[in-house]
Amino acid sequence: MTICVAVKVHDCLVFAADSAMSLDVGDETVNVYAHGNKVFNLVKGLPVCAMFCGMGNIGRSSISSLAKDLRRELSCEPAHGGIDREAYTIEDIATRAKHLLFDRHYQALDPKPTGPHSLEFFVGGYSADADMAEVWKIILINGECVGPLQQQPGSDGAYVLWAGQPEALNRLILGYSQFLPSALLTAGVEPEKLADTINVIRAHTVTPLAEDPMPTGDAIALADFLVDVTKRYVHFLRGADNVGGDTDIATVTRHEGFRWIRRKHFYPRDLNLETDHV
């Protein structure tokens, strides 16, 4: 499990995620690794980023490695399959991500994974000449692929998105647990009235934390806070500590493009001479 957070305001888009990667055998978590990579720079020099939650591999290839494959392909000259840096869209890049992850890799698996499994892959940033960021998501669940789907379509306003282990942020931002619908049904709410009932509750309990004019530094601080809240919440739950490790944070803006804000390294920072990696 994991936590991925996106904060979109007028000035920027921030992606943040924890680093825990769990090894599950059947329904049992047998180990949790603390150094997973879930946030990526997809095209060097462009305001485009990606992140994911869910299964960490497709076959023998990690999602991190597949993101690097995607980056290499997108970075080629247009005549060789790369994107046109002057005319690309975030939807185009999300469609390329879906083609690589699902059409080329997942569909080639033989046999396919058994049991419940899912992947949510986010692509965000600014299309060429766009003045507002967008977020698109691909959802792979139990062998079926949905998307890419634009998140908050038609909205130029600020918003927060989260996925993975949602309970802490559901309670904090929405004001209720993900288990509220089933509780209401158990309490006797008629199924056809459930959606309207939830909407009434949300109107009274939601806490909008992102605002349109929020500066980039505050949007970064908000994303960091939301990931940290989830890590601390999960730490005190019973069971494996499957949200944790370092928080990786990246932001994209129209003029500065992609920038790492916080990022773990495999070796001491004073030896970290390599800059050209995803």
Coordinates of C-alpha atoms in Angstrom, one line a residue, residues 10 12 21 48 88 163 198 202 211 261 277:
H10 CA -3.0 28.2 -10.0
C12 CA 1.8 24.8 -9.8
M21 CA 6.7 -1.1 -0.9
V48 CA 5.5 16.9 -16.8
Y88 CA 2.2 17.9 -26.8
A163 CA -4.9 7.5 -3.7
I198 CA -23.4 11.2 1.2
R202 CA -20.0 16.0 2.6
E211 CA -6.9 27.5 -2.5
I261 CA 11.8 19.3 -3.9
H277 CA 17.6 10.2 -13.8

